Each structure stands twice: as structure tokens, then as C-alpha cells.
Short mmCIF file of the C-alpha atoms (twelve columns), coordinates in Angstrom:
data_MODEL
# 
_entry.id   MODEL 
# 
loop_
_atom_site.group_PDB 
_atom_site.id 
_atom_site.type_symbol 
_atom_site.label_atom_id 
_atom_site.label_alt_id 
_atom_site.label_comp_id 
_atom_site.label_asym_id 
_atom_site.label_seq_id 
_atom_site.Cartn_x 
_atom_site.Cartn_y 
_atom_site.Cartn_z 
_atom_site.pdbx_PDB_model_num 
ATOM 1   C CA . MET A 1   122.532 160.308 131.802 1 
ATOM 2   C CA . ASN A 2   119.374 159.814 129.762 1 
ATOM 3   C CA . ILE A 3   119.591 157.000 127.217 1 
ATOM 4   C CA . ALA A 4   117.352 157.440 124.192 1 
ATOM 5   C CA . HIS A 5   115.401 154.437 122.979 1 
ATOM 6   C CA . PHE A 6   116.524 152.965 119.658 1 
ATOM 7   C CA . ALA A 7   115.431 149.819 117.870 1 
ATOM 8   C CA . PRO A 8   117.551 146.817 118.943 1 
ATOM 9   C CA . GLN A 9   119.659 144.818 116.543 1 
ATOM 10  C CA . ILE A 10  118.300 141.662 114.973 1 
ATOM 11  C CA . ALA A 11  120.365 138.540 114.291 1 
ATOM 12  C CA . VAL A 12  120.186 136.779 110.918 1 
ATOM 13  C CA . LYS A 13  121.906 133.502 110.003 1 
ATOM 14  C CA . ALA A 14  124.717 134.060 107.518 1 
ATOM 15  C CA . THR A 15  127.922 132.543 106.188 1 
ATOM 16  C CA . TYR A 16  130.966 134.579 105.198 1 
ATOM 17  C CA . MET A 17  132.738 132.858 102.311 1 
ATOM 18  C CA . ARG A 18  135.620 133.272 99.945  1 
ATOM 19  C CA . GLY A 19  134.939 132.218 96.400  1 
ATOM 20  C CA . GLY A 20  137.790 132.568 93.924  1 
ATOM 21  C CA . THR A 21  139.373 135.978 94.481  1 
ATOM 22  C CA . SER A 22  136.244 137.488 96.069  1 
ATOM 23  C CA . LYS A 23  134.521 137.378 99.452  1 
ATOM 24  C CA . GLY A 24  130.861 137.816 100.276 1 
ATOM 25  C CA . THR A 25  128.093 137.269 102.800 1 
ATOM 26  C CA . PHE A 26  125.845 134.308 101.911 1 
ATOM 27  C CA . PHE A 27  122.226 133.876 103.034 1 
ATOM 28  C CA . LYS A 28  119.560 131.254 102.598 1 
ATOM 29  C CA . LEU A 29  116.492 133.036 101.307 1 
ATOM 30  C CA . ASP A 30  114.209 131.731 104.050 1 
ATOM 31  C CA . ASP A 31  116.649 132.875 106.760 1 
ATOM 32  C CA . LEU A 32  116.176 136.508 105.764 1 
ATOM 33  C CA . PRO A 33  113.648 138.685 107.645 1 
ATOM 34  C CA . GLU A 34  110.246 138.091 106.037 1 
ATOM 35  C CA . ARG A 35  110.043 141.511 104.415 1 
ATOM 36  C CA . CYS A 36  113.467 140.920 102.845 1 
ATOM 37  C CA . GLN A 37  112.534 137.632 101.201 1 
ATOM 38  C CA . THR A 38  111.209 139.442 98.140  1 
ATOM 39  C CA . PRO A 39  113.045 141.978 95.979  1 
ATOM 40  C CA . GLY A 40  112.617 145.608 96.942  1 
ATOM 41  C CA . GLN A 41  113.885 148.478 99.037  1 
ATOM 42  C CA . ALA A 42  113.632 146.618 102.361 1 
ATOM 43  C CA . ARG A 43  115.913 143.852 101.066 1 
ATOM 44  C CA . ASP A 44  118.385 146.336 99.595  1 
ATOM 45  C CA . ASN A 45  118.476 148.422 102.777 1 
ATOM 46  C CA . PHE A 46  119.096 145.326 104.884 1 
ATOM 47  C CA . LEU A 47  121.946 144.108 102.678 1 
ATOM 48  C CA . LEU A 48  123.499 147.576 102.450 1 
ATOM 49  C CA . ARG A 49  123.636 147.670 106.246 1 
ATOM 50  C CA . VAL A 50  125.145 144.174 106.374 1 
ATOM 51  C CA . VAL A 51  128.169 145.229 104.309 1 
ATOM 52  C CA . GLY A 52  128.366 148.763 105.710 1 
ATOM 53  C CA . SER A 53  127.253 150.901 102.757 1 
ATOM 54  C CA . PRO A 54  127.018 153.692 101.872 1 
ATOM 55  C CA . ASP A 55  130.295 154.715 103.469 1 
ATOM 56  C CA . PRO A 56  131.746 158.131 102.514 1 
ATOM 57  C CA . TYR A 57  135.054 156.995 104.026 1 
ATOM 58  C CA . GLY A 58  135.204 154.104 101.544 1 
ATOM 59  C CA . LYS A 59  136.195 151.526 104.175 1 
ATOM 60  C CA . GLN A 60  132.897 149.862 105.193 1 
ATOM 61  C CA . ILE A 61  134.156 149.775 108.769 1 
ATOM 62  C CA . ASP A 62  130.632 149.375 110.154 1 
ATOM 63  C CA . GLY A 63  129.841 146.232 108.168 1 
ATOM 64  C CA . LEU A 64  131.243 143.076 106.617 1 
ATOM 65  C CA . GLY A 65  132.526 144.743 103.458 1 
ATOM 66  C CA . ASN A 66  136.248 145.473 103.221 1 
ATOM 67  C CA . GLY A 67  136.274 148.591 101.094 1 
ATOM 68  C CA . SER A 68  136.806 146.945 97.690  1 
ATOM 69  C CA . SER A 69  134.507 145.729 94.937  1 
ATOM 70  C CA . SER A 70  135.890 142.204 95.471  1 
ATOM 71  C CA . THR A 71  134.551 142.109 99.033  1 
ATOM 72  C CA . SER A 72  131.399 144.245 98.788  1 
ATOM 73  C CA . LYS A 73  129.152 141.394 97.696  1 
ATOM 74  C CA . VAL A 74  126.056 139.510 98.862  1 
ATOM 75  C CA . VAL A 75  124.550 136.200 97.789  1 
ATOM 76  C CA . ILE A 76  121.066 134.759 98.344  1 
ATOM 77  C CA . LEU A 77  120.504 131.049 97.711  1 
ATOM 78  C CA . SER A 78  117.305 129.018 97.690  1 
ATOM 79  C CA . LYS A 79  115.821 125.732 96.549  1 
ATOM 80  C CA . THR A 80  115.046 125.918 92.876  1 
ATOM 81  C CA . ASP A 81  111.911 125.130 90.913  1 
ATOM 82  C CA . VAL A 82  113.828 125.206 87.633  1 
ATOM 83  C CA . ALA A 83  113.887 121.711 86.131  1 
ATOM 84  C CA . ASP A 84  117.197 119.815 86.228  1 
ATOM 85  C CA . HIS A 85  118.781 122.295 88.665  1 
ATOM 86  C CA . ASP A 86  119.604 122.157 92.365  1 
ATOM 87  C CA . VAL A 87  119.804 125.706 93.647  1 
ATOM 88  C CA . ASN A 88  118.914 129.299 92.755  1 
ATOM 89  C CA . TYR A 89  121.804 131.750 93.009  1 
ATOM 90  C CA . LEU A 90  121.125 135.496 93.228  1 
ATOM 91  C CA . PHE A 91  124.078 137.894 93.399  1 
ATOM 92  C CA . GLY A 92  124.206 141.526 94.490  1 
ATOM 93  C CA . GLN A 93  127.172 143.836 93.852  1 
ATOM 94  C CA . VAL A 94  127.004 146.430 96.631  1 
ATOM 95  C CA . ALA A 95  128.307 149.923 95.959  1 
ATOM 96  C CA . ILE A 96  130.691 151.188 98.622  1 
ATOM 97  C CA . ASP A 97  130.074 154.926 98.650  1 
ATOM 98  C CA . LYS A 98  126.423 155.051 97.606  1 
ATOM 99  C CA . ALA A 99  123.168 153.340 98.603  1 
ATOM 100 C CA . MET A 100 122.966 151.039 95.592  1 
ATOM 101 C CA . ILE A 101 123.012 147.330 94.884  1 
ATOM 102 C CA . ASP A 102 123.510 146.312 91.268  1 
ATOM 103 C CA . TRP A 103 121.579 143.138 90.475  1 
ATOM 104 C CA . SER A 104 122.328 143.233 86.726  1 
ATOM 105 C CA . GLY A 105 124.999 140.538 86.539  1 
ATOM 106 C CA . ASN A 106 126.677 137.514 88.054  1 
ATOM 107 C CA . CYS A 107 129.852 137.148 90.132  1 
ATOM 108 C CA . GLY A 108 131.909 134.365 88.616  1 
ATOM 109 C CA . ASN A 109 134.310 134.189 91.542  1 
ATOM 110 C CA . LEU A 110 131.635 133.707 94.200  1 
ATOM 111 C CA . THR A 111 130.045 131.097 91.943  1 
ATOM 112 C CA . ALA A 112 132.812 128.790 93.187  1 
ATOM 113 C CA . ALA A 113 131.355 128.973 96.704  1 
ATOM 114 C CA . VAL A 114 127.712 128.449 95.726  1 
ATOM 115 C CA . GLY A 115 127.915 124.670 95.388  1 
ATOM 116 C CA . SER A 116 129.708 124.281 98.719  1 
ATOM 117 C CA . PHE A 117 127.182 126.451 100.544 1 
ATOM 118 C CA . ALA A 118 124.256 124.683 98.883  1 
ATOM 119 C CA . ILE A 119 125.493 121.239 99.930  1 
ATOM 120 C CA . ALA A 120 126.310 122.307 103.493 1 
ATOM 121 C CA . ASN A 121 122.912 123.949 103.914 1 
ATOM 122 C CA . GLY A 122 120.738 121.133 102.572 1 
ATOM 123 C CA . LEU A 123 119.811 122.844 99.302  1 
ATOM 124 C CA . VAL A 124 121.082 119.896 97.250  1 
ATOM 125 C CA . ASP A 125 119.100 116.666 97.447  1 
ATOM 126 C CA . ALA A 126 120.995 114.261 99.727  1 
ATOM 127 C CA . SER A 127 120.654 111.470 97.179  1 
ATOM 128 C CA . LYS A 128 122.868 113.453 94.791  1 
ATOM 129 C CA . VAL A 129 125.670 114.020 97.283  1 
ATOM 130 C CA . PRO A 130 128.334 111.278 97.289  1 
ATOM 131 C CA . GLN A 131 130.134 110.269 100.459 1 
ATOM 132 C CA . ASN A 132 133.415 110.625 98.581  1 
ATOM 133 C CA . GLY A 133 134.158 111.954 95.140  1 
ATOM 134 C CA . ILE A 134 132.742 114.883 93.180  1 
ATOM 135 C CA . CYS A 135 129.265 116.337 93.675  1 
ATOM 136 C CA . GLU A 136 127.918 118.002 90.544  1 
ATOM 137 C CA . VAL A 137 125.786 120.964 91.604  1 
ATOM 138 C CA . ARG A 138 123.606 122.465 88.896  1 
ATOM 139 C CA . ILE A 139 123.124 126.145 89.649  1 
ATOM 140 C CA . TRP A 140 120.437 128.397 88.212  1 
ATOM 141 C CA . GLN A 141 121.976 131.891 88.068  1 
ATOM 142 C CA . GLN A 142 118.952 134.127 88.589  1 
ATOM 143 C CA . ASN A 143 120.543 137.441 87.608  1 
ATOM 144 C CA . ILE A 144 121.230 136.269 84.063  1 
ATOM 145 C CA . SER A 145 118.986 133.166 83.810  1 
ATOM 146 C CA . LYS A 146 121.855 130.837 82.995  1 
ATOM 147 C CA . THR A 147 123.068 127.379 84.044  1 
ATOM 148 C CA . ILE A 148 126.376 126.946 85.862  1 
ATOM 149 C CA . ILE A 149 127.772 123.596 86.967  1 
ATOM 150 C CA . ALA A 150 130.061 123.401 89.996  1 
ATOM 151 C CA . HIS A 151 132.084 120.233 90.581  1 
ATOM 152 C CA . VAL A 152 132.525 120.156 94.363  1 
ATOM 153 C CA . PRO A 153 134.905 117.634 95.994  1 
ATOM 154 C CA . MET A 154 133.509 115.558 98.882  1 
ATOM 155 C CA . THR A 155 135.333 113.644 101.626 1 
ATOM 156 C CA . ASP A 156 133.527 111.495 104.219 1 
ATOM 157 C CA . GLY A 157 130.213 113.173 103.444 1 
ATOM 158 C CA . GLN A 158 131.564 116.712 103.887 1 
ATOM 159 C CA . VAL A 159 132.598 119.359 101.396 1 
ATOM 160 C CA . GLN A 160 136.376 119.181 100.964 1 
ATOM 161 C CA . GLU A 161 137.616 122.753 101.361 1 
ATOM 162 C CA . THR A 162 141.327 122.252 102.027 1 
ATOM 163 C CA . GLY A 163 143.761 121.155 99.353  1 
ATOM 164 C CA . ASP A 164 146.833 122.030 97.307  1 
ATOM 165 C CA . PHE A 165 145.209 123.944 94.427  1 
ATOM 166 C CA . GLU A 166 146.820 127.363 94.079  1 
ATOM 167 C CA . LEU A 167 144.901 130.302 92.613  1 
ATOM 168 C CA . ASP A 168 146.799 133.492 91.832  1 
ATOM 169 C CA . GLY A 169 145.251 136.300 93.850  1 
ATOM 170 C CA . VAL A 170 144.538 134.004 96.829  1 
ATOM 171 C CA . THR A 171 147.259 133.632 99.458  1 
ATOM 172 C CA . PHE A 172 146.689 130.044 100.606 1 
ATOM 173 C CA . PRO A 173 145.987 126.835 98.645  1 
ATOM 174 C CA . ALA A 174 142.627 125.068 98.908  1 
ATOM 175 C CA . ALA A 175 140.566 122.372 97.187  1 
ATOM 176 C CA . GLU A 176 139.975 122.824 93.459  1 
ATOM 177 C CA . VAL A 177 136.399 123.512 92.337  1 
ATOM 178 C CA . LYS A 178 135.835 123.218 88.593  1 
ATOM 179 C CA . ILE A 179 133.203 125.581 87.193  1 
ATOM 180 C CA . GLU A 180 131.401 125.304 83.846  1 
ATOM 181 C CA . PHE A 181 129.355 128.190 82.471  1 
ATOM 182 C CA . ILE A 182 126.848 126.603 80.095  1 
ATOM 183 C CA . ASP A 183 125.598 128.591 77.075  1 
ATOM 184 C CA . PRO A 184 126.802 131.891 78.587  1 
ATOM 185 C CA . VAL A 185 125.098 133.834 75.777  1 
ATOM 186 C CA . ASP A 186 121.343 133.877 75.182  1 
ATOM 187 C CA . SER A 187 120.501 131.641 72.238  1 
ATOM 188 C CA . ASP A 188 118.109 134.314 70.947  1 
ATOM 189 C CA . GLY A 189 120.527 137.154 71.676  1 
ATOM 190 C CA . ASP A 190 123.737 138.328 70.099  1 
ATOM 191 C CA . MET A 191 127.125 137.557 71.603  1 
ATOM 192 C CA . PHE A 192 128.290 140.650 69.747  1 
ATOM 193 C CA . PRO A 193 125.458 143.200 70.178  1 
ATOM 194 C CA . THR A 194 126.406 145.191 67.050  1 
ATOM 195 C CA . GLY A 195 127.054 142.074 64.988  1 
ATOM 196 C CA . ASN A 196 130.720 143.034 64.628  1 
ATOM 197 C CA . LEU A 197 133.823 141.456 66.132  1 
ATOM 198 C CA . ILE A 198 135.450 144.899 66.216  1 
ATOM 199 C CA . ASP A 199 133.707 148.272 66.305  1 
ATOM 200 C CA . LYS A 200 134.805 151.889 66.351  1 
ATOM 201 C CA . LEU A 201 133.780 153.615 69.577  1 
ATOM 202 C CA . THR A 202 133.880 157.408 69.520  1 
ATOM 203 C CA . VAL A 203 134.134 159.087 72.914  1 
ATOM 204 C CA . PRO A 204 133.892 162.890 72.743  1 
ATOM 205 C CA . GLU A 205 136.949 164.757 74.043  1 
ATOM 206 C CA . ILE A 206 138.842 161.470 74.490  1 
ATOM 207 C CA . GLY A 207 139.131 159.790 71.098  1 
ATOM 208 C CA . GLU A 208 138.107 156.927 68.861  1 
ATOM 209 C CA . PHE A 209 138.919 153.358 69.831  1 
ATOM 210 C CA . ASP A 210 138.796 149.895 68.322  1 
ATOM 211 C CA . VAL A 211 136.650 147.795 70.672  1 
ATOM 212 C CA . THR A 212 135.339 144.272 70.922  1 
ATOM 213 C CA . MET A 213 131.987 144.369 72.694  1 
ATOM 214 C CA . ILE A 214 130.841 140.955 73.837  1 
ATOM 215 C CA . ASN A 215 128.061 139.570 75.988  1 
ATOM 216 C CA . ALA A 216 129.420 136.306 77.378  1 
ATOM 217 C CA . GLY A 217 129.518 135.706 81.121  1 
ATOM 218 C CA . ILE A 218 129.049 139.447 81.571  1 
ATOM 219 C CA . PRO A 219 128.806 142.297 79.049  1 
ATOM 220 C CA . THR A 220 132.376 143.459 78.458  1 
ATOM 221 C CA . ILE A 221 134.072 146.148 76.363  1 
ATOM 222 C CA . PHE A 222 137.614 145.182 75.336  1 
ATOM 223 C CA . LEU A 223 140.166 147.737 74.139  1 
ATOM 224 C CA . ASN A 224 143.799 147.507 73.107  1 
ATOM 225 C CA . ALA A 225 146.018 148.569 75.990  1 
ATOM 226 C CA . LYS A 226 148.236 150.678 73.723  1 
ATOM 227 C CA . ASP A 227 145.262 152.746 72.546  1 
ATOM 228 C CA . LEU A 228 144.711 153.792 76.158  1 
ATOM 229 C CA . GLY A 229 148.369 154.597 76.691  1 
ATOM 230 C CA . PHE A 230 148.777 151.417 78.766  1 
ATOM 231 C CA . THR A 231 151.112 148.421 78.499  1 
ATOM 232 C CA . GLY A 232 148.654 145.781 79.713  1 
ATOM 233 C CA . ALA A 233 150.870 145.036 82.722  1 
ATOM 234 C CA . GLU A 234 149.254 147.624 85.019  1 
ATOM 235 C CA . LEU A 235 148.736 146.947 88.727  1 
ATOM 236 C CA . GLN A 236 146.156 148.553 91.005  1 
ATOM 237 C CA . LYS A 237 148.563 151.243 92.186  1 
ATOM 238 C CA . ASP A 238 149.036 152.396 88.589  1 
ATOM 239 C CA . ILE A 239 145.330 152.995 87.984  1 
ATOM 240 C CA . ASN A 240 143.276 153.367 91.138  1 
ATOM 241 C CA . SER A 241 144.966 156.474 92.524  1 
ATOM 242 C CA . ASN A 242 144.790 158.390 89.237  1 
ATOM 243 C CA . GLN A 243 141.449 160.193 89.092  1 
ATOM 244 C CA . GLU A 244 142.059 161.399 85.538  1 
ATOM 245 C CA . ILE A 245 142.534 157.844 84.276  1 
ATOM 246 C CA . LEU A 246 139.527 156.572 86.252  1 
ATOM 247 C CA . ALA A 247 137.299 159.307 84.833  1 
ATOM 248 C CA . LYS A 248 138.525 158.549 81.307  1 
ATOM 249 C CA . LEU A 249 137.819 154.831 81.653  1 
ATOM 250 C CA . GLU A 250 134.363 155.466 83.119  1 
ATOM 251 C CA . LYS A 251 133.484 157.784 80.249  1 
ATOM 252 C CA . ILE A 252 134.568 155.135 77.737  1 
ATOM 253 C CA . ARG A 253 132.561 152.520 79.643  1 
ATOM 254 C CA . ALA A 254 129.431 154.693 79.610  1 
ATOM 255 C CA . HIS A 255 129.624 155.329 75.856  1 
ATOM 256 C CA . GLY A 256 130.248 151.620 75.274  1 
ATOM 257 C CA . ALA A 257 127.211 150.727 77.370  1 
ATOM 258 C CA . VAL A 258 125.046 152.904 75.134  1 
ATOM 259 C CA . LYS A 259 126.517 151.377 71.975  1 
ATOM 260 C CA . MET A 260 125.871 147.876 73.378  1 
ATOM 261 C CA . GLY A 261 122.240 148.812 74.002  1 
ATOM 262 C CA . LEU A 262 122.509 148.224 77.758  1 
ATOM 263 C CA . ILE A 263 121.478 151.778 78.639  1 
ATOM 264 C CA . ALA A 264 119.605 154.454 76.687  1 
ATOM 265 C CA . ALA A 265 121.453 157.485 78.045  1 
ATOM 266 C CA . LEU A 266 124.916 158.149 79.448  1 
ATOM 267 C CA . THR A 267 123.442 159.279 82.769  1 
ATOM 268 C CA . GLU A 268 122.148 155.746 83.407  1 
ATOM 269 C CA . ALA A 269 125.721 154.407 83.691  1 
ATOM 270 C CA . GLN A 270 126.018 155.702 87.257  1 
ATOM 271 C CA . SER A 271 123.235 153.397 88.448  1 
ATOM 272 C CA . ARG A 272 124.613 150.446 86.467  1 
ATOM 273 C CA . GLN A 273 128.207 150.188 87.624  1 
ATOM 274 C CA . HIS A 274 128.478 146.385 87.660  1 
ATOM 275 C CA . THR A 275 127.813 146.023 83.935  1 
ATOM 276 C CA . PRO A 276 129.259 146.374 81.399  1 
ATOM 277 C CA . LYS A 277 132.868 145.785 82.357  1 
ATOM 278 C CA . ILE A 278 135.682 147.620 80.616  1 
ATOM 279 C CA . ALA A 279 138.919 145.732 80.001  1 
ATOM 280 C CA . TRP A 280 142.104 146.050 77.977  1 
ATOM 281 C CA . VAL A 281 144.389 143.472 76.408  1 
ATOM 282 C CA . ALA A 282 147.931 143.298 75.076  1 
ATOM 283 C CA . PRO A 283 150.319 140.678 73.668  1 
ATOM 284 C CA . PRO A 284 152.353 138.641 76.178  1 
ATOM 285 C CA . ALA A 285 155.137 140.424 78.048  1 
ATOM 286 C CA . ASP A 286 157.215 139.818 81.155  1 
ATOM 287 C CA . TYR A 287 155.920 141.607 84.261  1 
ATOM 288 C CA . THR A 288 155.931 141.384 88.031  1 
ATOM 289 C CA . ALA A 289 152.598 140.539 89.664  1 
ATOM 290 C CA . SER A 290 151.350 142.369 92.750  1 
ATOM 291 C CA . SER A 291 152.687 139.568 94.974  1 
ATOM 292 C CA . GLY A 292 156.184 139.995 93.564  1 
ATOM 293 C CA . LYS A 293 155.830 136.857 91.441  1 
ATOM 294 C CA . ALA A 294 157.573 137.044 88.064  1 
ATOM 295 C CA . VAL A 295 155.256 136.280 85.141  1 
ATOM 296 C CA . LYS A 296 157.070 135.324 81.952  1 
ATOM 297 C CA . ALA A 297 155.758 136.180 78.499  1 
ATOM 298 C CA . GLY A 298 156.388 132.606 77.387  1 
ATOM 299 C CA . ASP A 299 153.989 131.281 80.022  1 
ATOM 300 C CA . ILE A 300 150.931 133.261 78.896  1 
ATOM 301 C CA . ASP A 301 148.957 133.895 75.709  1 
ATOM 302 C CA . LEU A 302 148.119 137.531 76.435  1 
ATOM 303 C CA . LEU A 303 147.825 140.228 79.101  1 
ATOM 304 C CA . ALA A 304 144.403 141.308 80.378  1 
ATOM 305 C CA . ARG A 305 143.219 143.893 82.891  1 
ATOM 306 C CA . ALA A 306 139.645 144.765 83.866  1 
ATOM 307 C CA . MET A 307 137.804 147.376 85.900  1 
ATOM 308 C CA . SER A 308 135.265 146.479 88.575  1 
ATOM 309 C CA . MET A 309 132.978 149.127 90.080  1 
ATOM 310 C CA . GLY A 310 135.289 151.911 88.959  1 
ATOM 311 C CA . GLN A 311 138.558 150.337 90.157  1 
ATOM 312 C CA . LEU A 312 141.150 148.070 88.557  1 
ATOM 313 C CA . HIS A 313 140.457 144.562 89.846  1 
ATOM 314 C CA . HIS A 314 143.283 143.021 91.879  1 
ATOM 315 C CA . ALA A 315 143.106 139.809 89.833  1 
ATOM 316 C CA . MET A 316 140.310 139.023 87.348  1 
ATOM 317 C CA . MET A 317 136.572 138.708 87.825  1 
ATOM 318 C CA . GLY A 318 135.254 135.245 87.038  1 
ATOM 319 C CA . THR A 319 132.612 136.611 84.682  1 
ATOM 320 C CA . ALA A 320 135.173 138.736 82.831  1 
ATOM 321 C CA . SER A 321 137.303 135.588 82.580  1 
ATOM 322 C CA . VAL A 322 134.357 133.971 80.784  1 
ATOM 323 C CA . ALA A 323 134.299 136.925 78.377  1 
ATOM 324 C CA . ILE A 324 138.070 136.636 77.846  1 
ATOM 325 C CA . GLY A 325 137.900 132.877 77.317  1 
ATOM 326 C CA . THR A 326 135.034 133.232 74.845  1 
ATOM 327 C CA . ALA A 327 136.481 136.124 72.859  1 
ATOM 328 C CA . ALA A 328 139.902 134.452 72.694  1 
ATOM 329 C CA . THR A 329 138.424 131.448 70.876  1 
ATOM 330 C CA . ILE A 330 136.956 133.640 68.103  1 
ATOM 331 C CA . LYS A 331 139.428 134.753 65.459  1 
ATOM 332 C CA . GLY A 332 139.139 138.438 64.687  1 
ATOM 333 C CA . THR A 333 138.380 139.820 68.144  1 
ATOM 334 C CA . LEU A 334 140.847 142.116 69.891  1 
ATOM 335 C CA . VAL A 335 141.330 139.426 72.541  1 
ATOM 336 C CA . ASN A 336 142.199 136.784 69.962  1 
ATOM 337 C CA . GLN A 337 144.502 139.210 68.147  1 
ATOM 338 C CA . ALA A 338 146.361 139.959 71.388  1 
ATOM 339 C CA . ALA A 339 146.819 136.199 71.813  1 
ATOM 340 C CA . GLY A 340 148.449 135.940 68.380  1 
ATOM 341 C CA . GLY A 341 145.390 135.651 66.124  1 
ATOM 342 C CA . LYS A 342 145.468 131.865 66.019  1 
ATOM 343 C CA . ALA A 343 142.767 129.258 66.650  1 
ATOM 344 C CA . LEU A 344 142.435 128.600 70.395  1 
ATOM 345 C CA . SER A 345 140.365 126.307 72.586  1 
ATOM 346 C CA . GLU A 346 141.827 127.674 75.807  1 
ATOM 347 C CA . VAL A 347 143.840 130.665 76.859  1 
ATOM 348 C CA . ARG A 348 146.136 131.500 79.746  1 
ATOM 349 C CA . PHE A 349 146.175 135.220 80.440  1 
ATOM 350 C CA . GLY A 350 148.223 137.341 82.779  1 
ATOM 351 C CA . HIS A 351 146.337 139.518 85.295  1 
ATOM 352 C CA . PRO A 352 147.574 141.759 88.135  1 
ATOM 353 C CA . SER A 353 147.947 138.846 90.582  1 
ATOM 354 C CA . GLY A 354 149.301 136.206 88.219  1 
ATOM 355 C CA . THR A 355 147.792 133.942 85.567  1 
ATOM 356 C CA . LEU A 356 144.571 132.061 84.866  1 
ATOM 357 C CA . LEU A 357 143.695 129.305 82.392  1 
ATOM 358 C CA . VAL A 358 140.227 129.458 80.814  1 
ATOM 359 C CA . GLY A 359 138.785 127.045 78.279  1 
ATOM 360 C CA . GLY A 360 136.086 127.982 75.775  1 
ATOM 361 C CA . GLU A 361 133.913 126.400 73.089  1 
ATOM 362 C CA . SER A 362 132.393 128.754 70.505  1 
ATOM 363 C CA . SER A 363 130.868 128.227 67.070  1 
ATOM 364 C CA . GLN A 364 128.990 130.166 64.423  1 
ATOM 365 C CA . VAL A 365 125.396 129.072 63.788  1 
ATOM 366 C CA . ASP A 366 123.303 130.747 61.094  1 
ATOM 367 C CA . GLY A 367 125.735 133.630 60.998  1 
ATOM 368 C CA . LYS A 368 125.655 134.252 64.755  1 
ATOM 369 C CA . TRP A 369 128.377 133.356 67.229  1 
ATOM 370 C CA . GLN A 370 127.393 131.095 70.108  1 
ATOM 371 C CA . ALA A 371 129.411 130.058 73.144  1 
ATOM 372 C CA . LYS A 372 128.533 126.563 74.269  1 
ATOM 373 C CA . LYS A 373 130.647 126.347 77.402  1 
ATOM 374 C CA . VAL A 374 133.406 128.156 79.254  1 
ATOM 375 C CA . SER A 375 135.291 126.406 82.049  1 
ATOM 376 C CA . MET A 376 137.831 127.342 84.693  1 
ATOM 377 C CA . SER A 377 139.048 126.214 88.087  1 
ATOM 378 C CA . ARG A 378 138.537 128.149 91.301  1 
ATOM 379 C CA . SER A 379 138.561 127.374 95.025  1 
ATOM 380 C CA . ALA A 380 136.281 128.326 97.901  1 
ATOM 381 C CA . ARG A 381 135.960 127.956 101.634 1 
ATOM 382 C CA . ARG A 382 133.859 129.053 104.577 1 
ATOM 383 C CA . LEU A 383 135.441 131.805 106.631 1 
ATOM 384 C CA . MET A 384 132.709 132.127 109.263 1 
ATOM 385 C CA . VAL A 385 129.313 130.654 109.982 1 
ATOM 386 C CA . GLY A 386 126.985 132.346 112.438 1 
ATOM 387 C CA . GLU A 387 124.747 135.392 112.646 1 
ATOM 388 C CA . VAL A 388 125.089 138.887 111.274 1 
ATOM 389 C CA . TYR A 389 123.607 141.725 113.343 1 
ATOM 390 C CA . VAL A 390 121.703 144.612 111.776 1 
ATOM 391 C CA . PRO A 391 119.861 147.471 113.542 1 
ATOM 392 C CA . GLY A 392 116.158 146.729 113.376 1 
ATOM 393 C CA . ASP A 393 115.262 150.161 112.027 1 
ATOM 394 C CA . ALA A 394 117.789 150.002 109.173 1 
ATOM 395 C CA . PHE A 395 115.369 148.367 106.754 1 
# 
């Protein structure tokens, strides 16, 4: 038998981590092949091959992705030259069925793992890392040029990953990592791109909707669940297998993206799937989470569901949680109305896997809304440290 010659695989140092309710492959920038250390097609091709995209079967069997938007993610970290920060954090949302990486936004869930990785890989100055206690890691989020602070627990000079903190959407408890998103809206930009807390969004052949369009954490379009024919208590099985509903939501998202000024034409939405997010909210109600856990209306302020890369998220994206926490603190938004229309400094919302508490600080300055800080708790841990193998001719 004749064996044709093909380029051998190359090995690249990598760490597979869970952060919040997501998983991703983490790299140090200087561990990447030289031609992948700068943005461009070579880097994208390499990372696509790492996770196993594009995969027409939708499973990413030939890579580290797991066939869902929550697990089709890559992170590149490096020493920062931004004053008063420790580490640069660059996030890529990898499409599953097409050769595309969306670099337009952050992943709030994987943010919880950034501080741990940075400490373990020497990206945080040793003088800042306590033997025991909490290490404050100041993260420069490169996708959105924002500051995030991770409070990482330390024990005997090592990151404490095990613990008793439970996060709905994650099976096992772990150590709590507190995350603060500082000034999640550009000071010279508008939290509400149209200047309105509620807008009318007209979508041809579908209808007209009240929407709150906000840029905090990640650009997000909020709708009332009832206007979509939903209850707000939907689980993945209710949405993700219904192509008619998915197409309807994507069409609404595309028109909202144009109205927010994020894209100039509807056709651009296909190459910008990570942002904006589309989400819907409803007043509190009893429901059963995907784990079988009973969520009581009296234990939450509102219901919230959000789409990620064309699918209903199994829990809630961290960045969308920032948007929820920010909008909930501003009276007059659809999110605040769903929570009862009262003044709030924090909100506990129900999502498909359970509940999440998010705190927010917003104020109006010179007629414009500004979010000073949004905080939440997550957990993170290393799943594997080693080398990922990629065919040498793949990039």
C-alpha cells in the first residue's frame, strides 16, 4: 500500500478550562505558532482547526469543541502594556458550521477563568499574588477595550479551584470567583444607542415589537416574552428544534442590529453572529429548570432567556447577565418593568438552568445613562493542561 505524504501535526501548549457555564481552549499568545501570534487568516484557521470547525455535522468531533456555542470558544492571553492592568484577554467565538470566528465581543463566563490562568501561567506579577487570600487580577478585555476585575482565591500559593460555591448550569461546586465589569459602557458612547429606553422595532412579515436596546457588557436586544408568543420559562428543547422560531428570532436580531447601528445592512448579520444578543424577559413565574430543579416565582425578580449563536443558551451568558443587571437598575426599560418597575441595585433572574444574582450601579450624567459597575459570582477550573495537536497544513 502506498502512503501519501501529508504534513505532520504540530503540538501547541494549551489549557482546556471551564469558566462559568462555558468551556474553552486557552493559549498564551507567545505559545502560538509565530504566524498565529498576530490577527489574521492564519490565526483564525489554526483556531478553527483546534475546535473542529467548520463541521457540517454540527458536532465538532474532530476538535475540542462540543457542538454548542457554550463550548466553541477560544481565548488568547498575554502580558499587558495597558497601565494598571495585569493581563490582556482576547476572546473568539467560533462558529460551528462555518469557517468564522467572531471577535466582536467578550465572553463573560470565560472571564471567570482568565484570572486563574493568568496567575498559573506567570502573567500576573508574583509580588501581587498572595500566598493565601484573594488575588485581584485586573484584566484588559481587548475585544471591547474594557477593564474587568477578577477576585481569585489563593491557598498555599496556588489558585484555589475547589470549593462549595454552586452555580446553576454547572453540575459540581467549585471555588467562588467574584467578577466586576468596570464601566461596561463607553463613556463617550450611548448605553442606549437610539437614546430611548424603549423603542418600536418593525420587522417586515413578522410584526412590530417594543424593545430595549442596550450596549452594556454586550449589545443586547430585549423583548417581552409575551410579544413573541413565549412565557419566559422556555428551555432549550422548546426553541432549538423549531426552525421557524429560530428563523423568526434571527430576523428580529438582524433588524435590531441595524437599528442599533452595529451593521449597515441585514446581510451583514450572518458574519456577526456573536453580537448583538437577542433576549426576552417576563415577570416572575414558577417553572422547572432543565436539571429538574423547581424555581419559585417568589425567589426571583424576573425571567430571562437569551440566544447565543442562533441557539437558546442553556443558562445565561455572562455578558448578557451584565446587560440584564444594568437594564434592571434603570426604571423604564423592559427588563426593569418585568422585575416590577421598582428601583433596584441588584436582580436575581431565572434562566433555563436556574437562577443568577447580578448587581449593578447605573446613573444618568448630562442626560446620558452610564453604568459604573456590574458584578456577579462565577467559578472556574482547569480541566486539562497539555498540548493540542493541529495538522501543520491547516493554517
